[in-house]
Amino acid sequence: MKQFLKYVCATVVGLLITFCIFTVICFAVIAGVAATSDSTDIRDGSVLVVKLNGDIVEHVGGDDVNRMMGVTPSSQGVDDIVIAIDAAAKEPNIKGIYVESGLMLSDYSALREIRNALLRFKTSKKWIVSYGDSYTQGTYYVCSAADKVWMNPEGTLDIHGLAAQPMYVKDLLEKFGVKMTVIKVGTYKSATEQYTESKMSDANREQVTRYVSSLWTTVATEIGKSRGISKDSVNAYADNVTMAQPAAQLIKQRLIDKTMYANEVKAEIKKLLKQDADEEIKQITCSELATKVRSDMDSSTDDKIAIYYAEGSIVQNAEAGLLFSGGQSIVSKSMVKDLDELAKDDDVKAVVIRINSGGGDSFASEEIWHSVAMLKEKKPVVISMSGAAASGAYYLSAPASWIVAQPTTITGSIGIFGVFPDMTRLYKEKLGLTFDNVKTNKHADMSLLQTARPFDAEEEALLRQYINRGYELFCKRVSDGRKMPIAKVKEIAEGRVWIAGDAMRLKLVDEIGGMPEAIKKAAELAKVKNYITKAYPTPPTLIEQLMEKATGNGNNLDEQMKATLGTLYEPFYIIKSLETQNPIQARCEYININEKTN
């Protein structure tokens, strides 16, 4: 008994000591964060450093702990980079921008927001230079906006055009004894083809060809304009794969301006700053400057324009763990709650929803649609579309006051489908499992998530009626929101994906532009001139971040799996998600455009 009490006391003392240490760390980190936010000093002659590396997403919130611990964040927010570049243009102590090319994961709409911010910066008559040991096509697209593009003498610059590479898992599923029953509405609703085909249908090839070609035309034209060469020249260089060309040839082609080694870059920047060789270059990062801008925002006005970031697959509930979440998610229950709170906040005069999603759960999309419609009754709602706002993402966008899309945005895909796995062979032939049942009614053992037997013809007919009703509702939501006759909606629906220029011609969007245009329109609709912008959803508090670190919930297992499996991660996720996702989906096809990662 004495021994038992001894161990109990030791455990209690240990817990108390741990709690005390944790509390001290919390206060230390809080104090450190406060000191950091107050101590960002922009010295005269500073240079803003923009690093194009890692995962570049729309918005990163709640990363204070990692910053304090000196951990390099795995993600950067487009919003931080753009805010910093725009602020640097107005800050007299910042003399120029240095853009460094690295390995990066992003899409062209996000890159275009950064590139446009650099073009706005150039009107300040300050300089922008870029350097890279190598340039991928994506980083070069951004860096081509610089005044000078420098490269390592033995580096590479990769321009090769775009290619779409859908992945098909039908044969893989068959190896496991799984057959997918697919019921869809829309000739162009190609998201189901990955389960039933081994190559593109003619309809899908038609739409993919159109939007990939349109996307590349935008990229090639804008690169050419910045570098003083024609779009045709850019295409000619792409056909010859510039990665194979020596630096001297790249200079001759006017793709770069000069070669130098990394340790020579500082000397060139000091010349631009008119500094002595032994002087230190004063640098400030995008994260530091964006944090300072937000903390210095004018608090004399209560008027706010909320920027609500919605990125990833649309789901009803947050999936347990990170491994099978498929990256960021738009959780309907959370977003509905957030939008309802914004509707009640009298200080918020308008809401811009920045969306980057290929859709997802059809019921979750309907839930969010309702909240967007209710929010619009109280204040203006402007949609700002990033890389994609298609299918379920377009569904929830339809009731907005105004829709702004980038030229590189993929949208539309008005359609719905059901995917139902039949695992009879897997259970019986692979695992040796059989099932029997007793039922009171004809279809008592029928379930949308059933996997032990295929649907019979009557059940498939019932499911088709159900999915057709969902499609009719989707078309009605678009008809009501966009004030278009439903017959017109159905002409451009059928699950067809549209690039933004076509979508505007078809009146699915109202304006071509990025976040600045969306915010400007929101202020105009709200009739406010003096306002601040605030990002939502509200990030977790510092204490919540610390608790997440302490409990291990902030692990990066999903990122590790993606890095390990590479292109195999997508079919791995698809197979796993069959057990958990709602089989009725308003989702756009996942297209691996052979340039999204660089």
Coordinates of C-alpha atoms in Angstrom, one line a residue:
M1 CA 0.0 0.0 0.0
K2 CA 2.8 2.4 0.9
Q3 CA 4.5 1.6 -2.4
F4 CA 1.2 2.3 -4.3
L5 CA 0.8 5.7 -2.5
K6 CA 4.4 6.5 -3.3
Y7 CA 3.8 6.0 -7.0
V8 CA 0.5 7.9 -6.9
C9 CA 2.2 10.9 -5.2
A10 CA 5.1 10.7 -7.7
T11 CA 2.7 10.8 -10.6
V12 CA 0.7 13.8 -9.1
V13 CA 3.9 15.7 -8.5
G14 CA 5.1 14.9 -12.0
L15 CA 1.8 16.2 -13.5
L16 CA 2.0 19.4 -11.4
I17 CA 5.6 20.0 -12.5
T18 CA 4.7 19.4 -16.2
F19 CA 1.7 21.8 -15.9
C20 CA 3.9 24.5 -14.3
I21 CA 6.5 24.1 -17.0
F22 CA 3.8 24.2 -19.7
T23 CA 2.3 27.3 -18.2
V24 CA 5.7 29.1 -18.1
I25 CA 6.3 28.1 -21.7
C26 CA 2.9 29.5 -22.7
F27 CA 3.6 32.9 -21.0
A28 CA 7.1 33.0 -22.6
V29 CA 5.7 32.3 -26.1
I30 CA 2.9 34.8 -25.6
A31 CA 5.4 37.4 -24.5
G32 CA 7.7 36.5 -27.4
V33 CA 4.9 36.8 -29.9
A34 CA 3.9 40.2 -28.5
A35 CA 7.5 41.3 -28.6
T36 CA 7.9 40.1 -32.1
S37 CA 4.8 41.9 -33.4
D38 CA 5.9 45.1 -31.8
S39 CA 9.5 45.0 -32.8
T40 CA 9.3 44.7 -36.6
D41 CA 11.3 47.8 -37.5
I42 CA 11.6 48.7 -41.2
R43 CA 15.0 50.3 -41.5
D44 CA 15.8 52.7 -44.3
G45 CA 17.2 50.9 -47.3
S46 CA 15.3 47.6 -46.6
V47 CA 14.6 44.9 -49.2
L48 CA 11.4 42.8 -49.2
V49 CA 12.3 39.2 -49.7
V50 CA 9.7 37.0 -51.5
K51 CA 10.6 33.3 -51.5
L52 CA 8.7 31.1 -53.9
N53 CA 9.0 27.8 -52.2
G54 CA 6.9 25.3 -50.3
D55 CA 3.2 25.0 -50.5
I56 CA 1.6 28.3 -51.4
V57 CA -2.1 28.3 -50.4
E58 CA -4.7 31.1 -50.2
H59 CA -4.4 31.7 -46.5
V60 CA -2.4 30.4 -43.5
G61 CA -3.7 31.1 -40.1
G62 CA -2.6 30.2 -36.5
D63 CA 1.1 29.5 -37.1
D64 CA 2.5 31.7 -34.2
V65 CA 4.0 28.8 -32.3
N66 CA 6.1 27.6 -35.2
R67 CA 7.3 31.1 -35.9
M68 CA 8.3 31.5 -32.3
M69 CA 10.1 28.2 -32.2
G70 CA 12.1 29.1 -35.3
V71 CA 10.4 26.4 -37.4
T72 CA 10.2 27.3 -41.1
P73 CA 6.5 27.0 -42.0
S74 CA 5.6 24.4 -44.7
S75 CA 3.0 26.7 -46.2
Q76 CA 2.8 30.4 -47.2
G77 CA -0.4 32.3 -47.7
V78 CA -1.0 34.2 -50.9
D79 CA -2.7 36.9 -48.8
D80 CA 0.5 37.5 -46.8
I81 CA 2.7 37.8 -49.9
V82 CA 0.3 40.1 -51.6
I83 CA -0.3 42.3 -48.5
A84 CA 3.5 42.6 -48.1
I85 CA 4.2 43.5 -51.7
D86 CA 1.4 46.2 -51.7
A87 CA 2.7 47.6 -48.4
A88 CA 6.2 47.6 -49.7
A89 CA 5.2 49.9 -52.6
K90 CA 4.0 52.5 -50.1
E91 CA 6.8 52.1 -47.5
P92 CA 9.5 54.7 -48.2
N93 CA 12.1 52.7 -46.3
I94 CA 11.7 49.7 -48.6
K95 CA 13.7 50.3 -51.8
G96 CA 13.1 47.1 -53.7
I97 CA 12.0 43.5 -53.9
Y98 CA 14.1 40.4 -54.2
V99 CA 12.3 37.3 -55.5
E100 CA 13.9 34.0 -55.0
S101 CA 12.9 31.0 -57.1
G102 CA 12.6 27.6 -55.3
L103 CA 10.6 24.4 -55.3
M104 CA 6.9 25.3 -55.0
L105 CA 3.5 23.8 -55.0
S106 CA 0.7 26.1 -56.1
D107 CA -1.7 26.8 -59.0
Y108 CA -1.6 29.5 -61.6
S109 CA -4.5 31.6 -60.1
A110 CA -2.6 31.9 -56.8
L111 CA 0.6 32.7 -58.7
R112 CA -1.2 35.3 -60.8
E113 CA -2.3 37.1 -57.6
I114 CA 1.4 37.4 -56.6
R115 CA 2.5 38.4 -60.1
N116 CA -0.2 41.1 -60.3
A117 CA 1.0 42.5 -57.0
L118 CA 4.5 42.7 -58.4
L119 CA 3.2 44.5 -61.4
R120 CA 1.4 47.0 -59.1
F121 CA 4.6 47.4 -57.2
K122 CA 6.5 48.4 -60.3
T123 CA 4.3 51.6 -60.6
S124 CA 6.1 52.8 -57.4
K125 CA 9.2 53.2 -59.5
K126 CA 11.1 50.9 -57.2
W127 CA 13.1 47.9 -58.5
I128 CA 12.4 44.1 -58.5
V129 CA 15.0 41.5 -59.2
S130 CA 14.7 37.7 -59.1
Y131 CA 17.3 35.0 -58.8
G132 CA 17.1 31.2 -59.1
D133 CA 19.5 28.3 -59.3
S134 CA 16.7 27.0 -61.4
Y135 CA 13.3 28.3 -62.5
T136 CA 10.3 26.0 -62.9
Q137 CA 7.6 27.2 -65.2
G138 CA 5.4 28.4 -62.4
T139 CA 8.1 30.3 -60.6
Y140 CA 9.3 31.8 -63.9
Y141 CA 5.8 33.0 -64.6
V142 CA 5.9 35.1 -61.4
C143 CA 9.5 36.1 -61.8
S144 CA 9.1 37.2 -65.4
A145 CA 7.4 40.3 -64.0
A146 CA 10.7 41.4 -62.4
D147 CA 12.9 44.2 -63.9
K148 CA 15.8 41.8 -64.0
V149 CA 15.8 38.0 -64.0
W150 CA 19.1 36.4 -62.9
M151 CA 20.1 32.8 -62.9
N152 CA 22.9 30.5 -61.9
P153 CA 25.3 30.0 -64.9
E154 CA 24.6 26.2 -64.8
G155 CA 21.0 26.6 -63.8
T156 CA 17.9 25.7 -65.7
L157 CA 14.8 27.5 -66.8
D158 CA 11.8 25.2 -67.7
I159 CA 9.2 26.4 -70.1
H160 CA 7.4 23.5 -71.8
G161 CA 3.7 24.3 -71.8
L162 CA 0.8 22.6 -70.0
A163 CA -0.6 19.0 -70.1
A164 CA -3.6 17.6 -68.3
Q165 CA -3.2 14.1 -67.0
P166 CA -6.3 12.6 -65.4
M167 CA -5.8 9.4 -63.4
Y168 CA -8.0 6.4 -63.8
V169 CA -8.4 3.8 -61.1
K170 CA -10.9 1.4 -62.7
D171 CA -8.3 -1.3 -63.3
L172 CA -6.8 -0.8 -59.9
L173 CA -10.2 -1.2 -58.2
E174 CA -10.8 -4.4 -60.2
K175 CA -7.6 -5.9 -58.8
F176 CA -9.1 -5.5 -55.4
G177 CA -12.5 -6.9 -56.4
V178 CA -14.3 -3.6 -56.4
K179 CA -16.7 -2.4 -59.1
M180 CA -18.2 1.1 -59.0
T181 CA -21.9 1.7 -59.8
V182 CA -22.1 5.2 -61.3
I183 CA -25.2 7.3 -61.8
K184 CA -24.7 10.8 -63.1
V185 CA -26.4 13.7 -64.8
G186 CA -24.5 15.6 -67.5
T187 CA -22.6 14.5 -70.6
Y188 CA -19.6 16.4 -69.5
K189 CA -19.7 15.3 -65.8
S190 CA -16.4 13.6 -66.1
A191 CA -15.4 13.1 -62.4
T192 CA -16.9 9.6 -62.5
E193 CA -14.7 8.5 -65.5
Q194 CA -11.8 7.7 -63.2
Y195 CA -13.9 4.8 -61.8
T196 CA -15.4 3.5 -65.0
E197 CA -13.0 4.3 -67.9
S198 CA -9.3 3.9 -68.8
K199 CA -9.1 7.1 -70.8
M200 CA -10.9 10.4 -71.5
S201 CA -14.3 10.4 -73.1
D202 CA -14.6 12.6 -76.2
A203 CA -16.7 15.1 -74.3
N204 CA -14.2 15.3 -71.5
R205 CA -11.2 15.6 -73.9
E206 CA -13.1 18.5 -75.6
Q207 CA -13.5 20.5 -72.4
V208 CA -10.1 19.7 -71.0
T209 CA -8.4 20.8 -74.2
R210 CA -10.3 24.1 -74.2
Y211 CA -9.5 25.1 -70.7
V212 CA -5.9 23.9 -70.7
S213 CA -5.3 25.8 -74.0
S214 CA -6.9 28.9 -72.5
L215 CA -4.9 28.7 -69.4
W216 CA -1.6 28.4 -71.3
T217 CA -2.6 31.3 -73.6
T218 CA -2.9 33.5 -70.6
V219 CA 0.5 32.3 -69.1
A220 CA 2.4 32.6 -72.4
T221 CA 0.9 36.0 -73.3
E222 CA 1.8 37.5 -69.9
I223 CA 5.3 36.1 -69.9
G224 CA 5.8 37.4 -73.3
K225 CA 4.5 40.9 -72.4
S226 CA 6.8 41.2 -69.4
R227 CA 9.9 40.0 -71.3
G228 CA 9.2 42.0 -74.5
I229 CA 8.8 38.9 -76.7
S230 CA 5.8 37.6 -78.6
K231 CA 3.5 34.8 -77.4
D232 CA 4.5 32.8 -80.5
S233 CA 8.2 33.1 -79.4
V234 CA 7.2 31.7 -75.9
N235 CA 5.5 28.8 -77.6
A236 CA 8.5 28.2 -79.9
Y237 CA 10.8 28.1 -76.8
A238 CA 8.3 25.8 -75.0
D239 CA 8.3 23.4 -78.0
N240 CA 12.1 23.2 -77.8
V241 CA 12.0 22.7 -74.0
T242 CA 14.1 25.5 -72.6
M243 CA 15.4 23.3 -69.7
A244 CA 17.8 21.8 -72.2
Q245 CA 19.1 25.2 -73.4
P246 CA 22.4 26.7 -72.0
A247 CA 22.2 30.0 -70.2
A248 CA 23.8 31.9 -73.1
Q249 CA 20.9 30.8 -75.3
L250 CA 18.3 31.9 -72.7
I251 CA 19.9 35.4 -72.6
K252 CA 19.8 35.5 -76.4
Q253 CA 16.1 34.6 -76.2
R254 CA 15.5 37.4 -73.7
L255 CA 14.2 35.0 -71.1
I256 CA 16.9 36.0 -68.5
D257 CA 19.1 39.0 -68.2
K258 CA 22.3 37.8 -66.5
T259 CA 24.0 34.8 -64.9
M260 CA 25.7 34.7 -61.6
Y261 CA 26.3 32.4 -58.7
A262 CA 24.3 32.7 -55.5
N263 CA 27.1 34.3 -53.5
E264 CA 27.3 37.1 -56.1
V265 CA 23.7 38.2 -55.8
K266 CA 24.3 40.3 -52.6
A267 CA 26.9 42.4 -54.4
E268 CA 24.5 43.1 -57.2
I269 CA 21.7 44.1 -54.8
K270 CA 24.1 46.4 -52.9
K271 CA 24.8 48.2 -56.2
L272 CA 21.0 48.8 -56.6
L273 CA 20.9 50.0 -53.0
K274 CA 24.1 52.1 -53.5
Q275 CA 25.6 50.5 -50.5
D276 CA 29.3 49.9 -49.7
A277 CA 30.5 46.3 -50.1
D278 CA 30.9 45.8 -46.3
E279 CA 27.4 47.1 -45.5
E280 CA 24.7 44.7 -44.4
I281 CA 21.6 44.3 -46.6
K282 CA 18.5 45.1 -44.5
Q283 CA 15.9 42.4 -45.2
I284 CA 12.2 41.9 -44.2
T285 CA 10.1 38.9 -45.0
C286 CA 6.6 38.8 -46.4
S287 CA 5.3 37.2 -43.1
E288 CA 6.9 39.9 -41.0
L289 CA 5.6 42.8 -43.1
A290 CA 2.1 41.3 -43.4
T291 CA 2.0 40.9 -39.6
K292 CA 3.0 44.5 -39.1
V293 CA 0.5 45.8 -41.7
R294 CA -2.3 43.9 -39.9
S295 CA -1.3 45.2 -36.5
D296 CA -1.0 48.7 -37.8
M297 CA -4.4 48.8 -39.5
D298 CA -6.4 51.9 -38.7
S299 CA -8.6 51.0 -35.7
S300 CA -10.4 54.3 -35.9
T301 CA -13.1 52.8 -38.1
D302 CA -15.3 49.9 -37.1
D303 CA -16.2 49.2 -40.7
K304 CA -14.8 45.9 -41.9
I305 CA -14.9 43.8 -45.0
A306 CA -14.5 40.2 -44.1
I307 CA -12.4 38.0 -46.3
Y308 CA -13.6 34.4 -45.8
Y309 CA -11.2 31.8 -47.1
A310 CA -12.7 28.5 -48.3
E311 CA -10.3 26.0 -49.8
G312 CA -10.4 22.3 -50.4
S313 CA -13.0 19.6 -50.8
I314 CA -16.5 20.3 -49.5
V315 CA -17.5 17.9 -46.8
Q316 CA -20.3 17.7 -44.1
N317 CA -17.9 17.0 -41.1
A318 CA -14.2 17.3 -40.5
E319 CA -12.7 13.9 -41.2
A320 CA -10.9 12.3 -38.3
G321 CA -7.1 12.7 -38.6
L322 CA -5.1 14.3 -41.3
L323 CA -4.1 11.2 -43.3
F324 CA -7.3 10.8 -45.3
S325 CA -8.5 14.4 -45.3
G326 CA -7.1 15.0 -48.8
G327 CA -5.6 18.3 -47.7
Q328 CA -7.7 21.3 -46.7
S329 CA -11.4 21.0 -46.4
I330 CA -14.5 23.2 -46.5
V331 CA -16.6 21.8 -43.7
S332 CA -20.2 22.8 -44.1
K333 CA -21.1 22.8 -40.4
S334 CA -18.2 25.1 -39.6
M335 CA -18.7 27.4 -42.6
V336 CA -22.4 27.7 -41.9
K337 CA -21.7 28.7 -38.3
D338 CA -19.1 31.3 -39.4
L339 CA -21.3 32.9 -42.1
D340 CA -24.2 33.1 -39.6
E341 CA -21.9 35.0 -37.2
L342 CA -20.7 37.3 -39.9
A343 CA -24.3 38.1 -40.8
K344 CA -24.9 39.2 -37.2
D345 CA -21.7 41.3 -36.9
D346 CA -22.8 44.9 -37.5
D347 CA -19.2 46.0 -38.0
V348 CA -18.8 43.7 -41.0
K349 CA -20.3 45.6 -43.9
A350 CA -19.6 43.1 -46.7
V351 CA -18.1 39.6 -47.1
V352 CA -15.7 38.4 -49.8
I353 CA -15.6 34.6 -50.0
R354 CA -12.3 33.6 -51.5
I355 CA -12.9 30.1 -52.8
N356 CA -10.6 27.4 -54.3
S357 CA -12.4 24.2 -54.6
G358 CA -13.5 21.6 -57.1
G359 CA -16.7 20.9 -55.1
G360 CA -17.5 17.8 -53.0
D361 CA -20.5 16.6 -51.0
S362 CA -23.7 17.8 -52.6
F363 CA -25.7 18.1 -49.4
A364 CA -22.9 20.1 -47.8
S365 CA -22.9 22.4 -50.8
E366 CA -26.6 23.0 -50.4
E367 CA -26.2 23.8 -46.7
I368 CA -23.5 26.4 -47.4
W369 CA -25.6 27.8 -50.3
H370 CA -28.4 28.5 -47.9
S371 CA -26.1 30.4 -45.5
V372 CA -24.6 32.4 -48.4
A373 CA -28.2 33.3 -49.5
M374 CA -29.2 34.3 -46.0
L375 CA -26.0 36.4 -45.6
K376 CA -26.7 38.2 -48.8
E377 CA -30.1 39.3 -47.5
K378 CA -28.2 41.3 -44.8
K379 CA -25.1 42.5 -46.6
P380 CA -23.2 42.2 -49.9
V381 CA -21.5 38.9 -50.6
V382 CA -18.8 38.9 -53.3
I383 CA -17.2 35.6 -54.5
S384 CA -13.5 35.7 -55.4
M385 CA -12.6 32.6 -57.4
S386 CA -9.1 31.3 -57.3
G387 CA -7.8 28.3 -59.3
A388 CA -11.1 26.5 -59.2
A389 CA -14.7 27.2 -58.1
A390 CA -16.5 24.4 -59.8
S391 CA -19.4 22.0 -59.2
G392 CA -20.4 22.2 -55.5
A393 CA -18.1 25.3 -55.2
Y394 CA -20.1 27.0 -57.9
Y395 CA -23.3 25.8 -56.3
L396 CA -22.6 27.7 -53.1
S397 CA -21.3 30.7 -55.1
A398 CA -24.5 31.2 -57.2
P399 CA -26.5 33.3 -54.8
A400 CA -23.7 35.9 -54.2
S401 CA -24.2 39.6 -55.1
W402 CA -21.2 39.5 -57.5
I403 CA -18.7 36.9 -58.7
V404 CA -15.1 37.7 -59.7
A405 CA -12.9 35.1 -61.3
Q406 CA -9.3 35.0 -62.5
P407 CA -8.6 34.4 -66.2
T408 CA -7.1 31.1 -65.1
T409 CA -10.1 30.0 -63.0
I410 CA -11.9 26.8 -63.8
T411 CA -15.6 27.1 -62.9
G412 CA -19.1 25.8 -63.8
S413 CA -19.4 22.0 -63.8
I414 CA -23.1 22.2 -63.0
G415 CA -23.9 18.6 -62.5
I416 CA -24.2 15.8 -59.9
F417 CA -23.4 12.2 -59.6
G418 CA -23.5 9.2 -57.3
V419 CA -20.7 6.6 -56.9
F420 CA -21.6 3.4 -55.1
P421 CA -18.9 0.7 -54.5
D422 CA -19.9 -2.9 -55.1
M423 CA -17.4 -4.9 -53.0
T424 CA -19.0 -8.3 -53.6
R425 CA -16.0 -9.9 -55.2
L426 CA -13.6 -8.3 -52.7
Y427 CA -15.6 -9.8 -49.8
K428 CA -16.3 -13.2 -51.4
E429 CA -13.3 -14.0 -53.6
K430 CA -10.5 -12.1 -51.9
L431 CA -11.5 -12.3 -48.2
G432 CA -13.8 -15.3 -48.2
L433 CA -16.7 -13.4 -46.6
T434 CA -20.4 -14.0 -47.5
F435 CA -23.6 -12.4 -46.2
D436 CA -27.2 -13.4 -45.7
N437 CA -30.1 -11.4 -44.3
V438 CA -33.7 -11.4 -43.2
K439 CA -35.8 -8.4 -44.2
T440 CA -39.3 -7.1 -43.5
N441 CA -39.6 -5.1 -46.7
K442 CA -38.5 -5.3 -50.3
H443 CA -35.6 -2.9 -50.1
A444 CA -34.9 -3.1 -46.3
D445 CA -31.3 -4.0 -46.9
M446 CA -30.7 -1.2 -49.4
S447 CA -28.3 1.5 -48.4
L448 CA -26.4 4.3 -50.2
L449 CA -23.3 3.0 -48.5
Q450 CA -24.0 -0.6 -49.0
T451 CA -21.0 -2.6 -50.3
A452 CA -22.0 -6.2 -49.8
R453 CA -24.2 -6.6 -52.9
P454 CA -24.9 -4.6 -56.1
F455 CA -28.1 -2.7 -56.6
D456 CA -30.8 -4.3 -58.6
A457 CA -32.5 -2.6 -61.6
E458 CA -35.3 -1.2 -59.6
E459 CA -33.0 0.2 -56.9
E460 CA -30.8 1.9 -59.6
A461 CA -34.0 3.5 -61.1
L462 CA -34.9 4.9 -57.7
L463 CA -31.3 6.2 -57.2
R464 CA -31.5 7.8 -60.7
Q465 CA -34.7 9.6 -59.7
Y466 CA -33.0 10.9 -56.5
I467 CA -29.9 12.2 -58.4
N468 CA -32.0 13.8 -61.1
R469 CA -33.9 15.7 -58.4
G470 CA -30.5 16.9 -57.1
Y471 CA -29.5 18.1 -60.5
E472 CA -32.8 19.9 -61.0
L473 CA -32.3 21.7 -57.7
F474 CA -28.7 22.6 -58.6
C475 CA -29.9 24.1 -61.9
K476 CA -32.6 26.0 -60.0
R477 CA -30.1 27.4 -57.5
V478 CA -28.0 28.7 -60.4
S479 CA -31.1 30.1 -62.2
D480 CA -32.3 32.0 -59.1
G481 CA -28.9 33.3 -58.2
R482 CA -27.8 34.3 -61.6
K483 CA -31.3 35.4 -62.7
M484 CA -31.2 33.2 -65.8
P485 CA -34.0 31.1 -67.3
I486 CA -33.6 27.5 -66.2
A487 CA -33.6 26.4 -69.8
K488 CA -30.5 28.6 -70.4
V489 CA -28.8 27.1 -67.3
K490 CA -29.3 23.6 -68.6
E491 CA -27.8 24.6 -72.0
I492 CA -24.5 25.4 -70.3
A493 CA -24.7 22.8 -67.5
E494 CA -24.4 19.1 -68.2
G495 CA -21.4 19.1 -65.8
R496 CA -19.3 21.1 -68.3
V497 CA -16.3 22.9 -66.9
W498 CA -15.6 26.4 -68.2
I499 CA -12.6 28.7 -68.1
A500 CA -13.3 32.1 -66.6
G501 CA -13.5 34.0 -69.9
D502 CA -16.1 31.6 -71.3
A503 CA -17.9 31.7 -67.9
M504 CA -18.2 35.5 -68.1
R505 CA -19.6 35.3 -71.6
L506 CA -22.2 32.8 -70.3
K507 CA -23.0 35.1 -67.4
L508 CA -21.8 32.6 -64.8
V509 CA -19.4 35.2 -63.5
D510 CA -19.6 39.0 -63.5
E511 CA -16.0 40.2 -63.7
I512 CA -12.5 39.0 -64.5
G513 CA -10.0 39.9 -61.7
G514 CA -8.5 38.9 -58.4
M515 CA -8.8 39.8 -54.8
P516 CA -8.3 43.6 -55.2
E517 CA -11.2 43.8 -57.6
A518 CA -13.4 41.7 -55.4
I519 CA -12.6 43.8 -52.3
K520 CA -13.2 47.0 -54.3
K521 CA -16.6 45.7 -55.5
A522 CA -17.6 44.6 -52.0
A523 CA -16.8 48.1 -50.6
E524 CA -18.7 49.7 -53.5
L525 CA -21.8 47.5 -52.9
A526 CA -21.6 48.2 -49.1
K527 CA -21.1 51.9 -49.8
V528 CA -18.2 52.2 -47.5
K529 CA -15.0 54.2 -48.1
N530 CA -13.0 53.9 -44.9
Y531 CA -12.7 50.2 -43.9
I532 CA -10.3 47.5 -42.9
T533 CA -10.2 44.0 -44.2
K534 CA -10.1 41.0 -41.8
A535 CA -9.4 37.4 -42.5
Y536 CA -11.8 34.6 -41.5
P537 CA -12.3 31.9 -40.2
T538 CA -10.7 33.3 -37.1
P539 CA -7.4 31.4 -36.5
P540 CA -7.0 29.3 -33.3
T541 CA -5.7 31.2 -30.3
L542 CA -2.1 30.9 -29.2
I543 CA -3.2 28.7 -26.3
E544 CA -5.2 26.4 -28.7
Q545 CA -2.1 26.2 -30.9
L546 CA 0.1 25.2 -28.0
M547 CA -2.4 22.6 -26.8
E548 CA -2.5 21.2 -30.3
K549 CA 1.2 20.9 -30.3
A550 CA 1.2 19.4 -26.9
T551 CA -1.4 16.7 -27.8
G552 CA 0.2 16.0 -31.2
N553 CA -2.8 17.0 -33.2
G554 CA -0.7 19.3 -35.3
N555 CA 1.3 16.5 -37.0
N556 CA 2.0 16.5 -40.7
L557 CA 1.4 12.9 -41.4
D558 CA -0.7 13.7 -44.5
E559 CA 2.1 15.8 -46.0
Q560 CA 4.6 12.9 -45.3
M561 CA 2.3 10.4 -47.0
K562 CA 2.0 12.7 -50.1
A563 CA 5.8 13.2 -50.2
T564 CA 6.4 9.4 -49.9
L565 CA 3.7 8.2 -52.3
G566 CA 3.9 11.0 -54.9
T567 CA 1.5 10.4 -57.7
L568 CA 0.3 7.2 -56.0
Y569 CA -1.2 9.3 -53.2
E570 CA -4.3 10.3 -55.2
P571 CA -5.6 6.7 -55.9
F572 CA -4.7 5.7 -52.4
Y573 CA -6.8 8.5 -51.0
I574 CA -9.7 7.8 -53.5
I575 CA -9.9 4.1 -52.4
K576 CA -9.8 5.0 -48.7
S577 CA -12.4 7.7 -49.0
L578 CA -14.9 5.4 -50.6
E579 CA -15.8 4.3 -47.0
T580 CA -16.3 7.7 -45.6
Q581 CA -17.5 10.2 -48.3
N582 CA -21.1 10.8 -49.2
P583 CA -21.8 8.9 -52.4
I584 CA -23.8 11.8 -53.8
Q585 CA -21.3 14.3 -55.0
A586 CA -21.3 17.7 -56.8
R587 CA -17.6 17.5 -57.6
C588 CA -15.4 18.5 -60.5
E589 CA -12.9 16.0 -61.9
Y590 CA -9.5 16.0 -60.3
I591 CA -7.1 17.0 -63.1
N592 CA -3.4 16.7 -62.6
I593 CA -2.3 19.6 -64.9
N594 CA 1.3 18.9 -65.5
E595 CA 2.5 22.2 -64.1
K596 CA 0.5 22.6 -60.9
T597 CA 3.5 21.6 -58.8
N598 CA 6.0 23.9 -60.4

